[in-house]
mmCIF file of C-alpha atoms in Angstrom:
data_model
loop_
_atom_site.group_PDB
_atom_site.id
_atom_site.type_symbol
_atom_site.label_atom_id
_atom_site.label_comp_id
_atom_site.label_asym_id
_atom_site.label_seq_id
_atom_site.Cartn_x
_atom_site.Cartn_y
_atom_site.Cartn_z
ATOM 1 C CA MET L 3 -18.289 79.858 10.068
ATOM 2 C CA LYS L 4 -20.291 79.820 6.796
ATOM 3 C CA PRO L 5 -19.200 77.353 4.107
ATOM 4 C CA ALA L 6 -17.593 78.837 1.011
ATOM 5 C CA THR L 7 -19.969 79.391 -1.885
ATOM 6 C CA ASP L 8 -19.291 77.309 -4.978
ATOM 7 C CA PRO L 9 -18.355 79.767 -7.795
ATOM 8 C CA LEU L 10 -19.554 77.330 -10.466
ATOM 9 C CA ALA L 11 -22.958 77.075 -8.785
ATOM 10 C CA GLN L 12 -23.173 80.867 -8.636
ATOM 11 C CA LEU L 13 -22.374 81.196 -12.329
ATOM 12 C CA THR L 14 -24.964 78.535 -13.188
ATOM 13 C CA GLU L 15 -27.607 80.362 -11.170
ATOM 14 C CA ILE L 16 -26.747 83.727 -12.766
ATOM 15 C CA ARG L 17 -26.953 82.183 -16.229
ATOM 16 C CA ALA L 18 -30.345 80.642 -15.443
ATOM 17 C CA ILE L 19 -31.654 83.996 -14.230
ATOM 18 C CA MET L 20 -30.409 85.743 -17.384
ATOM 19 C CA GLU L 21 -32.038 83.100 -19.595
ATOM 20 C CA ARG L 22 -35.364 83.450 -17.815
ATOM 21 C CA SER L 23 -35.257 87.213 -18.266
ATOM 22 C CA SER L 24 -34.335 87.136 -21.972
ATOM 23 C CA ARG L 25 -35.930 83.953 -23.317
ATOM 24 C CA PHE L 26 -39.448 82.546 -23.146
ATOM 25 C CA LEU L 27 -38.804 79.065 -21.782
ATOM 26 C CA SER L 28 -42.403 78.072 -20.992
ATOM 27 C CA LEU L 29 -43.219 77.094 -24.567
ATOM 28 C CA SER L 30 -44.916 73.707 -24.281
ATOM 29 C CA GLY L 31 -43.941 70.803 -26.485
ATOM 30 C CA LEU L 32 -47.578 69.721 -26.447
ATOM 31 C CA SER L 33 -48.357 72.923 -28.346
ATOM 32 C CA GLY L 34 -46.292 71.573 -31.231
ATOM 33 C CA VAL L 35 -47.960 68.185 -31.017
ATOM 34 C CA GLY L 36 -51.403 69.796 -31.109
ATOM 35 C CA ALA L 37 -50.463 72.069 -34.015
ATOM 36 C CA GLY L 38 -49.138 69.059 -35.906
ATOM 37 C CA VAL L 39 -52.370 67.140 -35.406
ATOM 38 C CA VAL L 40 -54.332 70.168 -36.661
ATOM 39 C CA ALA L 41 -52.071 70.375 -39.734
ATOM 40 C CA LEU L 42 -52.520 66.686 -40.543
ATOM 41 C CA ALA L 43 -56.297 66.969 -40.187
ATOM 42 C CA GLY L 44 -56.301 70.054 -42.421
ATOM 43 C CA THR L 45 -54.143 68.292 -45.003
ATOM 44 C CA GLY L 46 -56.571 65.386 -45.059
ATOM 45 C CA LEU L 47 -59.525 67.723 -45.493
ATOM 46 C CA GLY L 48 -57.751 69.594 -48.275
ATOM 47 C CA HIS L 49 -56.902 66.340 -50.046
ATOM 48 C CA TRP L 50 -60.515 65.212 -49.807
ATOM 49 C CA TYR L 51 -61.752 68.491 -51.298
ATOM 50 C CA LEU L 52 -59.272 68.465 -54.195
ATOM 51 C CA GLN L 53 -59.869 64.784 -54.917
ATOM 52 C CA THR L 54 -63.633 65.341 -54.907
ATOM 53 C CA HIS L 55 -63.494 68.299 -57.293
ATOM 54 C CA TYR L 56 -60.441 67.506 -59.432
ATOM 55 C CA GLY L 57 -60.014 63.715 -59.346
ATOM 56 C CA ASP L 58 -57.253 61.492 -57.987
ATOM 57 C CA GLN L 59 -54.515 63.928 -59.033
ATOM 58 C CA GLY L 60 -56.356 66.806 -57.430
ATOM 59 C CA PHE L 61 -53.425 68.820 -56.126
ATOM 60 C CA LEU L 62 -51.366 68.410 -59.292
ATOM 61 C CA ARG L 63 -54.352 69.398 -61.416
ATOM 62 C CA LEU L 64 -54.869 72.473 -59.261
ATOM 63 C CA VAL L 65 -51.216 73.424 -59.685
ATOM 64 C CA GLU L 66 -51.198 72.885 -63.431
ATOM 65 C CA GLY L 67 -54.833 73.838 -64.121
ATOM 66 C CA SER L 68 -56.481 76.970 -65.383
ATOM 67 C CA THR L 69 -56.932 80.272 -63.598
ATOM 68 C CA ALA L 70 -60.665 79.558 -63.301
ATOM 69 C CA GLU L 71 -60.011 76.282 -61.460
ATOM 70 C CA ARG L 72 -57.645 77.966 -59.013
ATOM 71 C CA GLN L 73 -60.097 80.784 -58.384
ATOM 72 C CA ALA L 74 -62.891 78.290 -57.730
ATOM 73 C CA ALA L 75 -60.808 76.516 -55.075
ATOM 74 C CA TYR L 76 -59.436 79.710 -53.514
ATOM 75 C CA PRO L 77 -62.295 80.457 -51.030
ATOM 76 C CA PHE L 78 -62.216 76.929 -49.613
ATOM 77 C CA LEU L 79 -58.416 76.806 -49.351
ATOM 78 C CA LEU L 80 -58.254 80.248 -47.760
ATOM 79 C CA GLY L 81 -60.955 79.350 -45.244
ATOM 80 C CA LEU L 82 -59.200 76.077 -44.476
ATOM 81 C CA ALA L 83 -55.896 77.899 -43.893
ATOM 82 C CA ILE L 84 -57.501 80.466 -41.584
ATOM 83 C CA GLY L 85 -59.283 77.729 -39.647
ATOM 84 C CA MET L 86 -56.087 75.709 -39.234
ATOM 85 C CA ILE L 87 -54.112 78.740 -38.056
ATOM 86 C CA GLY L 88 -56.817 79.746 -35.598
ATOM 87 C CA LEU L 89 -57.190 76.259 -34.139
ATOM 88 C CA ALA L 90 -53.415 75.749 -33.910
ATOM 89 C CA LEU L 91 -53.058 79.068 -32.062
ATOM 90 C CA LEU L 92 -55.779 78.078 -29.590
ATOM 91 C CA VAL L 93 -54.060 74.748 -28.919
ATOM 92 C CA ALA L 94 -50.676 76.463 -28.503
ATOM 93 C CA PHE L 95 -52.152 79.046 -26.145
ATOM 94 C CA TYR L 96 -53.841 76.416 -23.975
ATOM 95 C CA PHE L 97 -50.809 74.184 -23.433
ATOM 96 C CA THR L 98 -48.295 77.026 -23.112
ATOM 97 C CA HIS L 99 -50.516 78.936 -20.694
ATOM 98 C CA ARG L 100 -50.895 75.778 -18.629
ATOM 99 C CA ARG L 101 -47.138 75.253 -18.450
ATOM 100 C CA ALA L 102 -46.444 78.907 -17.640
ATOM 101 C CA THR L 103 -49.003 78.790 -14.829
ATOM 102 C CA GLN L 104 -47.443 75.632 -13.404
ATOM 103 C CA GLU L 105 -44.036 77.332 -13.413
ATOM 104 C CA GLY L 106 -45.376 80.503 -11.840
ATOM 105 C CA ARG L 107 -44.601 82.618 -14.898
ATOM 106 C CA THR L 108 -46.728 85.071 -16.816
ATOM 107 C CA LEU L 109 -47.609 84.329 -20.423
ATOM 108 C CA TRP L 110 -47.241 87.942 -21.536
ATOM 109 C CA ASP L 111 -43.802 89.010 -20.330
ATOM 110 C CA ALA L 112 -41.130 90.816 -22.357
ATOM 111 C CA PRO L 113 -39.517 87.643 -23.832
ATOM 112 C CA ALA L 114 -42.961 86.372 -24.915
ATOM 113 C CA ARG L 115 -43.698 89.667 -26.688
ATOM 114 C CA ARG L 116 -40.344 89.587 -28.471
ATOM 115 C CA LEU L 117 -40.956 85.970 -29.451
ATOM 116 C CA LEU L 118 -44.377 86.717 -30.938
ATOM 117 C CA LEU L 119 -43.133 89.789 -32.809
ATOM 118 C CA SER L 120 -40.158 87.955 -34.307
ATOM 119 C CA LEU L 121 -42.519 85.170 -35.415
ATOM 120 C CA ALA L 122 -45.290 87.388 -36.723
ATOM 121 C CA LEU L 123 -43.313 89.607 -39.101
ATOM 122 C CA PRO L 124 -41.927 86.820 -41.372
ATOM 123 C CA LEU L 125 -45.193 84.864 -41.121
ATOM 124 C CA VAL L 126 -47.370 87.778 -42.237
ATOM 125 C CA ALA L 127 -44.955 88.643 -45.040
ATOM 126 C CA GLY L 128 -44.802 85.002 -46.132
ATOM 127 C CA GLY L 129 -48.562 84.573 -46.041
ATOM 128 C CA LEU L 130 -49.123 87.637 -48.232
ATOM 129 C CA PHE L 131 -46.333 86.607 -50.602
ATOM 130 C CA CYS L 132 -47.709 83.068 -51.014
ATOM 131 C CA THR L 133 -51.224 84.430 -51.548
ATOM 132 C CA GLY L 134 -49.824 86.554 -54.356
ATOM 133 C CA LEU L 135 -48.112 83.515 -55.857
ATOM 134 C CA TYR L 136 -51.389 81.596 -55.898
ATOM 135 C CA ILE L 137 -53.358 84.453 -57.426
ATOM 136 C CA ARG L 138 -50.687 85.055 -60.084
ATOM 137 C CA GLY L 139 -50.741 81.425 -61.186
ATOM 138 C CA ALA L 140 -47.591 80.154 -59.449
ATOM 139 C CA ALA L 141 -49.497 77.764 -57.194
ATOM 140 C CA SER L 142 -46.705 75.176 -57.282
ATOM 141 C CA PHE L 143 -44.530 77.516 -55.190
ATOM 142 C CA VAL L 144 -47.111 78.137 -52.449
ATOM 143 C CA VAL L 145 -46.275 75.156 -50.210
ATOM 144 C CA PRO L 146 -42.485 75.586 -50.639
ATOM 145 C CA GLY L 147 -42.914 79.286 -49.888
ATOM 146 C CA LEU L 148 -44.950 78.588 -46.757
ATOM 147 C CA LEU L 149 -42.337 76.148 -45.483
ATOM 148 C CA LEU L 150 -39.444 78.502 -46.237
ATOM 149 C CA PHE L 151 -41.027 81.555 -44.637
ATOM 150 C CA TYR L 152 -42.143 79.538 -41.630
ATOM 151 C CA GLY L 153 -38.633 78.167 -41.230
ATOM 152 C CA LEU L 154 -37.210 81.690 -41.395
ATOM 153 C CA ALA L 155 -39.757 82.845 -38.796
ATOM 154 C CA LEU L 156 -38.717 80.039 -36.448
ATOM 155 C CA LEU L 157 -35.038 80.863 -36.914
ATOM 156 C CA ASN L 158 -35.772 84.514 -36.236
ATOM 157 C CA ALA L 159 -37.676 83.629 -33.052
ATOM 158 C CA SER L 160 -35.357 80.894 -31.791
ATOM 159 C CA LYS L 161 -33.109 83.336 -29.934
ATOM 160 C CA TYR L 162 -36.032 84.128 -27.629
ATOM 161 C CA THR L 163 -37.073 80.571 -26.735
ATOM 162 C CA LEU L 164 -35.964 76.928 -26.680
ATOM 163 C CA ASP L 165 -33.058 75.832 -28.882
ATOM 164 C CA GLU L 166 -35.135 73.097 -30.545
ATOM 165 C CA ILE L 167 -37.100 75.797 -32.371
ATOM 166 C CA ARG L 168 -33.982 76.571 -34.417
ATOM 167 C CA LEU L 169 -33.719 72.935 -35.507
ATOM 168 C CA LEU L 170 -37.409 72.876 -36.421
ATOM 169 C CA GLY L 171 -36.883 76.004 -38.518
ATOM 170 C CA LEU L 172 -33.972 74.448 -40.397
ATOM 171 C CA THR L 173 -36.063 71.333 -41.012
ATOM 172 C CA GLN L 174 -38.917 73.393 -42.456
ATOM 173 C CA MET L 175 -36.540 75.267 -44.763
ATOM 174 C CA ALA L 176 -34.953 72.044 -45.999
ATOM 175 C CA LEU L 177 -38.381 70.576 -46.773
ATOM 176 C CA GLY L 178 -39.374 73.781 -48.573
ATOM 177 C CA LEU L 179 -36.315 73.640 -50.820
ATOM 178 C CA VAL L 180 -36.934 69.991 -51.702
ATOM 179 C CA ALA L 181 -40.639 70.696 -52.308
ATOM 180 C CA ILE L 182 -39.700 73.167 -55.064
ATOM 181 C CA LEU L 183 -38.358 70.229 -57.079
ATOM 182 C CA LEU L 184 -41.521 68.118 -56.619
ATOM 183 C CA PRO L 185 -44.497 70.413 -57.291
ATOM 184 C CA GLY L 186 -47.039 67.594 -57.398
ATOM 185 C CA TRP L 187 -46.150 66.499 -53.877
ATOM 186 C CA GLY L 188 -47.141 69.757 -52.189
ATOM 187 C CA LEU L 189 -49.664 68.228 -49.806
ATOM 188 C CA ILE L 190 -47.193 65.555 -48.738
ATOM 189 C CA PHE L 191 -44.536 68.132 -47.913
ATOM 190 C CA PHE L 192 -47.129 70.243 -46.108
ATOM 191 C CA ALA L 193 -48.023 67.229 -43.954
ATOM 192 C CA LEU L 194 -44.353 66.428 -43.351
ATOM 193 C CA GLY L 195 -43.396 69.954 -42.322
ATOM 194 C CA PHE L 196 -46.391 71.360 -40.511
ATOM 195 C CA GLY L 197 -47.747 68.009 -39.352
ATOM 196 C CA LEU L 198 -45.067 65.438 -38.566
ATOM 197 C CA GLY L 199 -42.382 68.085 -38.021
ATOM 198 C CA HIS L 200 -44.398 69.776 -35.302
ATOM 199 C CA ILE L 201 -45.324 66.480 -33.697
ATOM 200 C CA GLY L 202 -41.742 65.164 -33.709
ATOM 201 C CA TYR L 203 -40.118 68.285 -32.277
ATOM 202 C CA GLY L 204 -43.027 68.806 -29.893
ATOM 203 C CA LEU L 205 -42.522 65.365 -28.404
ATOM 204 C CA LEU L 206 -38.782 66.011 -28.212
ATOM 205 C CA MET L 207 -39.310 69.247 -26.244
ATOM 206 C CA TYR L 208 -41.933 67.657 -24.011
ATOM 207 C CA ASN L 209 -39.667 64.747 -23.095
ATOM 208 C CA ARG L 210 -36.718 67.056 -22.434
ATOM 209 C CA TYR L 211 -38.344 69.817 -20.427
ATOM 210 C CA GLU L 212 -41.812 68.821 -19.212
ATOM 211 C CA ARG L 213 -42.107 65.121 -18.647
ATOM 212 C CA ALA L 214 -41.739 64.193 -15.015
ATOM 213 C CA PRO L 215 -38.703 61.954 -14.407
ATOM 214 C CA ARG L 216 -39.474 58.351 -13.574
ATOM 215 C CA PRO L 217 -38.790 57.414 -9.972
ATOM 216 C CA THR L 218 -35.719 55.262 -9.538
ATOM 217 C CA LEU L 219 -36.063 51.965 -7.740
#
């Protein structure tokens, strides 16, 4: 006679199957750590450039300076942003692809496509909006705008992946709102949000979902 099946175990298994089919759960925490390191390195490079060309108060002078000064810095800042985004995407792809392969999952399934689309739409809109702010002379709102739009993108995408992404999005939005009040601290808030924020939540996700449990004695 076969033993009775545990209904609670059946429900747990059904829920796990539904989550795997609707959410991309192979997102690696190391992707966040790598993206955070890239952001901190980019922030340091940007600070060096502004300090070299505009003095110790380089970022504040850029924010409050003339249109000619902002236009002179625009090619470097745009190139730096594109380089940071490209490198962060490569790091994210490497670690997430590695985790998906280890779990026997494909990196380009339906949940992954929904995740990327829900991320991309607010990010593209936010990038274009913040570029317009810079060109129009409202450079002090660029970093707050980037943080706010990125936070909204993470909130929009969180329903397709790990729950920690929602918390990271709320953190980015909170930093963006505070950054509006402190325009001269833009680089610091950029480092906090895109750098330390990614590293902190990346380590949290890695320890929760990827780190092998220590053997008990």
